[in-house]
mmCIF file of C-alpha atoms in Angstrom:
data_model
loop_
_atom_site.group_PDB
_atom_site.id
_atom_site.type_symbol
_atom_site.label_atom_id
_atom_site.label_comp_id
_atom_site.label_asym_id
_atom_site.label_seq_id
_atom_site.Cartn_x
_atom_site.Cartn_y
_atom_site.Cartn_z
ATOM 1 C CA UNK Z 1 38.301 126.325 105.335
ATOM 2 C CA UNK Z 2 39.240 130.034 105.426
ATOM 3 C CA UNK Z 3 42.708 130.687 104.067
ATOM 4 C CA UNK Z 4 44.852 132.802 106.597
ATOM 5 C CA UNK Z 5 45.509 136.886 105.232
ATOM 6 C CA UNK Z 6 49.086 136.030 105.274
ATOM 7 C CA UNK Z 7 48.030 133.415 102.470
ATOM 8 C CA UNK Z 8 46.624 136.214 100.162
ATOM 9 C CA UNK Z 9 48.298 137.389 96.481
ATOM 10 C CA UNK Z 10 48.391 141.225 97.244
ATOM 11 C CA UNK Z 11 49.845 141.972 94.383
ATOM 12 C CA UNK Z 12 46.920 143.263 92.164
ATOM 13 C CA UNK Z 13 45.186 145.267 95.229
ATOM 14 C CA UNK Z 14 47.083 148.522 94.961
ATOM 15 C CA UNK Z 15 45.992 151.782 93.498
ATOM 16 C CA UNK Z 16 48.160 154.197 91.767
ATOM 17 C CA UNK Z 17 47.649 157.829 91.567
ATOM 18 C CA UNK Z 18 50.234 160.453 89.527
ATOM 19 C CA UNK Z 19 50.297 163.641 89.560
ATOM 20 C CA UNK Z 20 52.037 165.734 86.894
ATOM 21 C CA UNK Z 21 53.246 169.282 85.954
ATOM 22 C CA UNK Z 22 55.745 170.498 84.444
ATOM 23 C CA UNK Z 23 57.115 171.719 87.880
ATOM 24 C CA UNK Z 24 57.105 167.942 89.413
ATOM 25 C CA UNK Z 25 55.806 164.843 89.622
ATOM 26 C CA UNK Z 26 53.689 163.061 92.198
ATOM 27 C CA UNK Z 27 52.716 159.559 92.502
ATOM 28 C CA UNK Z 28 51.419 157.476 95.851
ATOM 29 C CA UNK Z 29 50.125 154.135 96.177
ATOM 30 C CA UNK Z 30 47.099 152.621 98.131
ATOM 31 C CA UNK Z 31 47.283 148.847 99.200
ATOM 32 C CA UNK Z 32 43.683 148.144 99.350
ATOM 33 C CA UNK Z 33 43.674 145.485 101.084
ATOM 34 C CA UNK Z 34 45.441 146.647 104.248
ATOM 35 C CA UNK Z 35 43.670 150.255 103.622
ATOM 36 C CA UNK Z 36 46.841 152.003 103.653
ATOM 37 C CA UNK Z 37 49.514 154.121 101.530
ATOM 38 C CA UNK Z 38 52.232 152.423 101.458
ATOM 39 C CA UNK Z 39 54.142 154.728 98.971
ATOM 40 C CA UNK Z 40 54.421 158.481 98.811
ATOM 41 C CA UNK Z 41 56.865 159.575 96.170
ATOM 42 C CA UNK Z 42 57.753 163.539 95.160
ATOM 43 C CA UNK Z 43 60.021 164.327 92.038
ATOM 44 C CA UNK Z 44 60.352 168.396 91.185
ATOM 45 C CA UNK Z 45 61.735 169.614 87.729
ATOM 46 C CA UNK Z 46 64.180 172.621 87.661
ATOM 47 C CA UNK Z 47 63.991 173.573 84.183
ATOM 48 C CA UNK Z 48 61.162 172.095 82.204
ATOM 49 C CA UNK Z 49 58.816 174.064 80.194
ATOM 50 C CA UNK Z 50 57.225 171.963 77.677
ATOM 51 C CA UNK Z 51 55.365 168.847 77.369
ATOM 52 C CA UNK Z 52 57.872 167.000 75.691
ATOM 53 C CA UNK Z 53 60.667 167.715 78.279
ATOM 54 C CA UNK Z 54 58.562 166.803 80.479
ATOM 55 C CA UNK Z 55 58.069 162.991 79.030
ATOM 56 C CA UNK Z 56 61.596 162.804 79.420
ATOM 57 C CA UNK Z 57 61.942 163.192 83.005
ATOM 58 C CA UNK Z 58 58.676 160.728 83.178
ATOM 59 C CA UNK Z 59 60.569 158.543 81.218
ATOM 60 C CA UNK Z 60 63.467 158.883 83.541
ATOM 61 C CA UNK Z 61 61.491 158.285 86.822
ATOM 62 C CA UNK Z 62 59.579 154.842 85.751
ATOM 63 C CA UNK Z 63 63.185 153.941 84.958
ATOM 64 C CA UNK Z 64 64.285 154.702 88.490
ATOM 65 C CA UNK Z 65 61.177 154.046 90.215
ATOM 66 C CA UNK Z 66 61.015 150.625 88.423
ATOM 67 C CA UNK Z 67 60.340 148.402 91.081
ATOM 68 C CA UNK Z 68 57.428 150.570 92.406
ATOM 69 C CA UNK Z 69 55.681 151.715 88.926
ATOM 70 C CA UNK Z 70 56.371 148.454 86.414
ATOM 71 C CA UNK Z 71 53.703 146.193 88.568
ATOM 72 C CA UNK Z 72 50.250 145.352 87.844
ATOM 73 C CA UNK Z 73 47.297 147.941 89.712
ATOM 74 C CA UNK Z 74 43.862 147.843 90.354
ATOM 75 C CA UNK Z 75 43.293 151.333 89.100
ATOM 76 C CA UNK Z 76 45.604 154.197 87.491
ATOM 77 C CA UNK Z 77 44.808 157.962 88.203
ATOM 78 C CA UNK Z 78 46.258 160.521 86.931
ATOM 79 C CA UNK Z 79 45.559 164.548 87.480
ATOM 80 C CA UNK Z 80 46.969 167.088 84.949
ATOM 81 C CA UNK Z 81 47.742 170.337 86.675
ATOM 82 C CA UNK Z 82 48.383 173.346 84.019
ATOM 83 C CA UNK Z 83 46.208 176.173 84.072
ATOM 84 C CA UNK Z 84 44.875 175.716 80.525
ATOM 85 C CA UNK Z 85 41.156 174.797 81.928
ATOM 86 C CA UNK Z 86 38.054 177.017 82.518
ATOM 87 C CA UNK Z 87 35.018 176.277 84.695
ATOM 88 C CA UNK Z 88 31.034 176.317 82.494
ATOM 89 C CA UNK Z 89 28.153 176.326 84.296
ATOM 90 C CA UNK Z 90 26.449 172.820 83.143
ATOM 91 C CA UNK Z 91 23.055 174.256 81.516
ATOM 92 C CA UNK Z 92 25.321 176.691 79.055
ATOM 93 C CA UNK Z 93 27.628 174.033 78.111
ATOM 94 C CA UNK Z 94 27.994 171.833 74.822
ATOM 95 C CA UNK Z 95 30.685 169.479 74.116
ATOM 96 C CA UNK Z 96 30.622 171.032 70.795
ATOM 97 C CA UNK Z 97 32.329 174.664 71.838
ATOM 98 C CA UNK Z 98 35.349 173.534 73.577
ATOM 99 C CA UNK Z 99 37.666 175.528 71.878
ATOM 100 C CA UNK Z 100 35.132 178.455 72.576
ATOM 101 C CA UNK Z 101 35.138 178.124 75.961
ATOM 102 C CA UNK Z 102 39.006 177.808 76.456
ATOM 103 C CA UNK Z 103 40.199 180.818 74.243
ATOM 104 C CA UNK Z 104 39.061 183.495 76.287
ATOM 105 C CA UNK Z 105 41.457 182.560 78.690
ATOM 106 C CA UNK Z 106 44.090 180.636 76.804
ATOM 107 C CA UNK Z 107 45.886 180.854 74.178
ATOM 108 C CA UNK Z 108 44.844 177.583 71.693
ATOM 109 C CA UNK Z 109 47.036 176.215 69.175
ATOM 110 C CA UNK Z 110 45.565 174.347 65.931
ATOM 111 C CA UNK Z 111 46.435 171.102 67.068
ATOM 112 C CA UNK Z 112 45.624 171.175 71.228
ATOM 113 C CA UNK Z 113 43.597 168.292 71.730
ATOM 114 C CA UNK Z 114 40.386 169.507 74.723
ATOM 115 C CA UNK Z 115 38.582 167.812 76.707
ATOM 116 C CA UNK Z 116 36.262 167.795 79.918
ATOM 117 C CA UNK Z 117 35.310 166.795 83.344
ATOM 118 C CA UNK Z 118 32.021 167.138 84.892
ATOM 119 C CA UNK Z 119 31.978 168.117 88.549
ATOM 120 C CA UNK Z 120 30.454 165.017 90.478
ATOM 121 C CA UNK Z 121 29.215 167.372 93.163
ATOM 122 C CA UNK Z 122 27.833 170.708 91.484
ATOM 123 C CA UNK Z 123 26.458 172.000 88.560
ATOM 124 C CA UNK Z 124 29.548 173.009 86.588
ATOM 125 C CA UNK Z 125 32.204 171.299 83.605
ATOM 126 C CA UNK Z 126 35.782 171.627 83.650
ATOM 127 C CA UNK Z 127 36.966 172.283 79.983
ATOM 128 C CA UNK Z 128 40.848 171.696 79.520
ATOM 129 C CA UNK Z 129 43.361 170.754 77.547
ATOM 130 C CA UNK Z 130 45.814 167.979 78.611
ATOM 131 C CA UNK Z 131 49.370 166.485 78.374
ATOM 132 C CA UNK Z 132 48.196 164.465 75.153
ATOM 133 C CA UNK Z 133 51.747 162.882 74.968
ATOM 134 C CA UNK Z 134 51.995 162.551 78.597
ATOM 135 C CA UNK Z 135 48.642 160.386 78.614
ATOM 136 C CA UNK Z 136 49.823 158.188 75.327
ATOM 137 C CA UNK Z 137 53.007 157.418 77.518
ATOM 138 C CA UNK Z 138 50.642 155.877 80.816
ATOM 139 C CA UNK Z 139 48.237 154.123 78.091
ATOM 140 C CA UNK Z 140 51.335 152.322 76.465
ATOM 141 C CA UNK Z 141 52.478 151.914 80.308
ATOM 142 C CA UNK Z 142 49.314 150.468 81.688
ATOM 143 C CA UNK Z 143 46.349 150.506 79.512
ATOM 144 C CA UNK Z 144 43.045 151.899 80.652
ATOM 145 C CA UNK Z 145 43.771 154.494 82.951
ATOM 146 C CA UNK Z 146 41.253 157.462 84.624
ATOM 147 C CA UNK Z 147 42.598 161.359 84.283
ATOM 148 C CA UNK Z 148 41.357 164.010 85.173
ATOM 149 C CA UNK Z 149 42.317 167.890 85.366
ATOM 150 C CA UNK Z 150 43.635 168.952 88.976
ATOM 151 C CA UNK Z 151 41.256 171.718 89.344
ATOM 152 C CA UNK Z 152 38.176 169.207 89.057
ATOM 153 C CA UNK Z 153 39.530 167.099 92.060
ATOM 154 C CA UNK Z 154 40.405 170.183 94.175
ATOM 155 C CA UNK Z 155 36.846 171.289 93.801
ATOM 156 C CA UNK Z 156 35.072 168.127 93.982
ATOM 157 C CA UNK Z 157 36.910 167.685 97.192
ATOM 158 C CA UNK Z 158 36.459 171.005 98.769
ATOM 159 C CA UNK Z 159 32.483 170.955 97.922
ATOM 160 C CA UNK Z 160 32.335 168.042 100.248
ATOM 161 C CA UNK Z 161 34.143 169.537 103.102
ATOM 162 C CA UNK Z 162 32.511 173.173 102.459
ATOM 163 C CA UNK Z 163 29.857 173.959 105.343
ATOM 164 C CA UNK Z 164 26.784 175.455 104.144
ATOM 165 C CA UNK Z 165 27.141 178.701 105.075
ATOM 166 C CA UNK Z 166 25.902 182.227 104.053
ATOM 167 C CA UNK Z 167 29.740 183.901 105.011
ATOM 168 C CA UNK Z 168 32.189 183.358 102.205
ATOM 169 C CA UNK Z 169 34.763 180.797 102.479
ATOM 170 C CA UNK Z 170 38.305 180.703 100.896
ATOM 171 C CA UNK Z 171 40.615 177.822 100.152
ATOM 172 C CA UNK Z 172 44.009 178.663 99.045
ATOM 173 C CA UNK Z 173 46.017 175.575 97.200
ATOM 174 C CA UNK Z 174 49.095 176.520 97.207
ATOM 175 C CA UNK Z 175 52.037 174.944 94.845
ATOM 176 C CA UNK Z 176 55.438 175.546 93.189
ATOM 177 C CA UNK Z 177 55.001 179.083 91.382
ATOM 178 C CA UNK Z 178 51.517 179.286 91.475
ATOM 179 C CA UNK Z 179 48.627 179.137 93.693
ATOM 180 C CA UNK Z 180 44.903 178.650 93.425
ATOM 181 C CA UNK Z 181 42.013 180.778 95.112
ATOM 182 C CA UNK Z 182 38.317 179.320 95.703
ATOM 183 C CA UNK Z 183 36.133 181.306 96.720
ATOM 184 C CA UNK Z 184 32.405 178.984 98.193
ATOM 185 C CA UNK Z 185 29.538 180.099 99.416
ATOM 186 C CA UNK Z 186 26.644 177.959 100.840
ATOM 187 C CA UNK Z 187 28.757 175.404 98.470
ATOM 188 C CA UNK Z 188 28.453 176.932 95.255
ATOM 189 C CA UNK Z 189 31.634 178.367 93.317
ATOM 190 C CA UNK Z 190 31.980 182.322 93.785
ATOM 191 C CA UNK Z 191 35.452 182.525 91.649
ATOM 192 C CA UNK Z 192 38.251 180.412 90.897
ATOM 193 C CA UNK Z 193 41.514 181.610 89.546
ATOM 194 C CA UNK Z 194 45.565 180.176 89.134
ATOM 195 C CA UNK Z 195 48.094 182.524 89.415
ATOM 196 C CA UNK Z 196 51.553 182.631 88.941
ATOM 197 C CA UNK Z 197 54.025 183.754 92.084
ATOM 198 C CA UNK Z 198 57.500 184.310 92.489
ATOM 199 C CA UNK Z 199 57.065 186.401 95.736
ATOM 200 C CA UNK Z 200 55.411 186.643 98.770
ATOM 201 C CA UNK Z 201 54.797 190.102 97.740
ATOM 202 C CA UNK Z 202 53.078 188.661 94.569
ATOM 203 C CA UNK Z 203 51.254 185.917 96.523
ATOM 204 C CA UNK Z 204 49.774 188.546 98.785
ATOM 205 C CA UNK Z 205 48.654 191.304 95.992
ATOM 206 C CA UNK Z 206 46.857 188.463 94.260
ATOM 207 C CA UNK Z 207 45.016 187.455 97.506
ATOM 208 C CA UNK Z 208 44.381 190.892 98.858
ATOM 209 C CA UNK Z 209 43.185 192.001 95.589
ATOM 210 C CA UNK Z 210 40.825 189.087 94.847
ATOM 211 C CA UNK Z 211 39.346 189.690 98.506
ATOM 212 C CA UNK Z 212 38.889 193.132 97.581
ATOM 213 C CA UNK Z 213 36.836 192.386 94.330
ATOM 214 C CA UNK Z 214 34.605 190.057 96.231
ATOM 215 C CA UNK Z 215 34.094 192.586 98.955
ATOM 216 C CA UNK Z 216 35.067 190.104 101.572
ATOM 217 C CA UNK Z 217 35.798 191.329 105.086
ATOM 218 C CA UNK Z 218 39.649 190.701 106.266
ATOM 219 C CA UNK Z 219 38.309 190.550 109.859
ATOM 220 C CA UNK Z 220 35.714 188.274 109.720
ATOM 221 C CA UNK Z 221 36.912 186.219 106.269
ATOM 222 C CA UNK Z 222 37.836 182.533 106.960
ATOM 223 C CA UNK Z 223 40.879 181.243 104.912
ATOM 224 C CA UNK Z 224 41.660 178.188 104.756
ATOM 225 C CA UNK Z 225 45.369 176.980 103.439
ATOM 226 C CA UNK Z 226 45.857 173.525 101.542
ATOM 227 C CA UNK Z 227 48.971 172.617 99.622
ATOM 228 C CA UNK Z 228 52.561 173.145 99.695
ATOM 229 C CA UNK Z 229 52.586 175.489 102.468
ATOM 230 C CA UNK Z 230 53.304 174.978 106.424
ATOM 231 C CA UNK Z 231 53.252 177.877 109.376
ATOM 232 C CA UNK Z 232 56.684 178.888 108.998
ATOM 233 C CA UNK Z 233 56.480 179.785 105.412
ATOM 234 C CA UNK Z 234 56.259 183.291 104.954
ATOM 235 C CA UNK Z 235 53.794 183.195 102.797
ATOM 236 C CA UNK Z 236 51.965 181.975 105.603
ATOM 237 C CA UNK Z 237 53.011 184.848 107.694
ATOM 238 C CA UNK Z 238 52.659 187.477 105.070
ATOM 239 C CA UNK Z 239 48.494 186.070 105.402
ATOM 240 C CA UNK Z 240 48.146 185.992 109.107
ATOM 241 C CA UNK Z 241 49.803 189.463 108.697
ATOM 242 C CA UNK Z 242 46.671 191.045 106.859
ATOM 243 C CA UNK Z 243 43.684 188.222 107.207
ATOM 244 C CA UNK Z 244 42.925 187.469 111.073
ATOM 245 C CA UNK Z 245 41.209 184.310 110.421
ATOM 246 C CA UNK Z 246 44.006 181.549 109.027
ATOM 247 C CA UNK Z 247 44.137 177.809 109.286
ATOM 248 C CA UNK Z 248 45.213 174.752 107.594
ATOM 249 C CA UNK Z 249 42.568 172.518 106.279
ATOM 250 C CA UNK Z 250 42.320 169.748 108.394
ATOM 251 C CA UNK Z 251 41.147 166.862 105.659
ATOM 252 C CA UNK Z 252 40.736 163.342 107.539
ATOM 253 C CA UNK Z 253 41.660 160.095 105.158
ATOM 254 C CA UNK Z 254 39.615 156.659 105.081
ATOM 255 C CA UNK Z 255 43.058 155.239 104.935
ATOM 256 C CA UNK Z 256 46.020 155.151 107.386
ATOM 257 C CA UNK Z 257 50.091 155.770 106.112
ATOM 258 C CA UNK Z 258 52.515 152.502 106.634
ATOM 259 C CA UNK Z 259 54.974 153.347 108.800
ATOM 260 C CA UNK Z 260 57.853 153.299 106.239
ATOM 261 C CA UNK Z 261 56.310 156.573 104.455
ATOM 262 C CA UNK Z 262 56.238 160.116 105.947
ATOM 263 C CA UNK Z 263 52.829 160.940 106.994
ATOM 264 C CA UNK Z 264 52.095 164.535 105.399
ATOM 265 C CA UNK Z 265 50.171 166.580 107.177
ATOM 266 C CA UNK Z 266 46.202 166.888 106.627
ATOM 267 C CA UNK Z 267 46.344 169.776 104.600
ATOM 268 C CA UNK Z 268 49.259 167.849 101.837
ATOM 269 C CA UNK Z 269 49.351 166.849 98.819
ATOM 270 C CA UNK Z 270 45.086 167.349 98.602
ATOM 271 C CA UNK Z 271 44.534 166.849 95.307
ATOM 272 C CA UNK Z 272 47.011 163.441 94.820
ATOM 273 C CA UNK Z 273 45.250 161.559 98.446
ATOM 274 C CA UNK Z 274 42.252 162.109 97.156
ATOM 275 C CA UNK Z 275 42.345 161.260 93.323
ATOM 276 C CA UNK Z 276 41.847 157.264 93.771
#
């Protein structure tokens, strides 16, 4: 006899997936039986500028967010945004040069523990360094659990929806003080930086001037805008204002939103929807 779905223990078939900086944290839930978030939490931290601040507030928000994050899940995620990572092409790299790789662009201390993440969809390795103390508070939390740097799912995620085309495509994430260019062409990785804002004016030299070293056309360039950012921001505006082609990239879910969360729009917290 087939036991009704009402009948069923639910309580293991959820998914959790955090995401942390030391501007915020993230977290959603997927219910994987009824295919659907049924949680979509945002935190943001005013004055936090090291990794051990930052465990406090963590500490503070499983306190508050008790009966949501003390429960028993499927699968753990969590994405480490920081922009102490750099991108290797897979036949140059060796697990053995980390530190080599990283201090070109960063500056290491003795005791920064690295690590990396091979792009699923493309011939390149994500070398970082993460929240070590951060992760040691989710293993004592909940055991096994997957991270990964934020870079590697914003890429792995864009090379799927990338066309292959010979024009040059850019995809702007855009967050809390800082924002991320990718530049893809017939789905390979042109350029890929992080940098900081506290201005539109800022936001806009950055993009104008990394258009300008890839000798991409304004008038015929398609950008497309992922992120924290909606049409009346004026750092939308400030884009339109100088780029002709501007959108919002329209990503479609597997999964559907219960009707007690806010459904973001497509273009939304990218890199935590799609970190499961």
């Amino acid at each position: 006899m087939t036991k009704r779905r009402n009948n069923i223990d639910h309580t293991n078939f959820k998914k959790l997936s955090i995401q942390i900086s030391l501007n915020g944290l993230s977290f959603c839930i997927l219910h994987t039986v009824d295919n659907e978030i049924t949680e979509l939490r945002h935190f943001l931290f005013e004055e936090v500028t090291n990794p051990l601040q930052l465990e406090k507030e963590i500490v503070a928000i499983f306190e508050q967010e008790a009966a949501l994050l003390d429960q028993p899940f499927e699968s753990v995620t969590v994405s480490h945004i920081n922009t102490l990572s750099t991108f290797v092409p897979k036949p140059l790299f060796s697990d053995k040069n980390l530190a080599d790789y990283l201090k070109y662009n960063n500056k290491i201390l003795p005791n920064d523990y690295m690590t990396f993440d091979v792009i699923t969809n493309n011939d390149m390795v994500n070398v970082y360094i993460p929240y070590v103390n951060i992760n040691n508070l989710f293993f004592e939390k909940y055991g096994a659990f997957h991270y990964k740097h934020f870079a590697t799912i914003l890429l792995e995620n864009i090379f799927q929806i990338a066309n292959v085309s010979e024009e040059t495509t850019l995809y702007v994430h855009v967050q809390k003080e800082h924002f991320e260019i990718v530049a893809i062409q017939q789905k390979k990785l042109l350029f890929y930086n992080s940098f900081e804002y506290t201005s539109s004016e800022d936001f806009i030299y950055y993009l104008l001037f990394t258009i300008e070293q890839l000798q991409l056309n304004t008038n015929t360039l398609q950008l497309y805008f992922l992120g924290d950012i909606d049409k009346s921001d004026v750092l939308y505006t400030v884009a339109y204002t100088y780029i002709r082609h501007v959108e919002f990239l329209d990503k479609q879910y597997t999964f559907s939103f219960h009707e007690s969360v806010s459904t973001p729009k497509n273009h939304h917290d990218f890199t935590l929807l799609t970190n499961f």
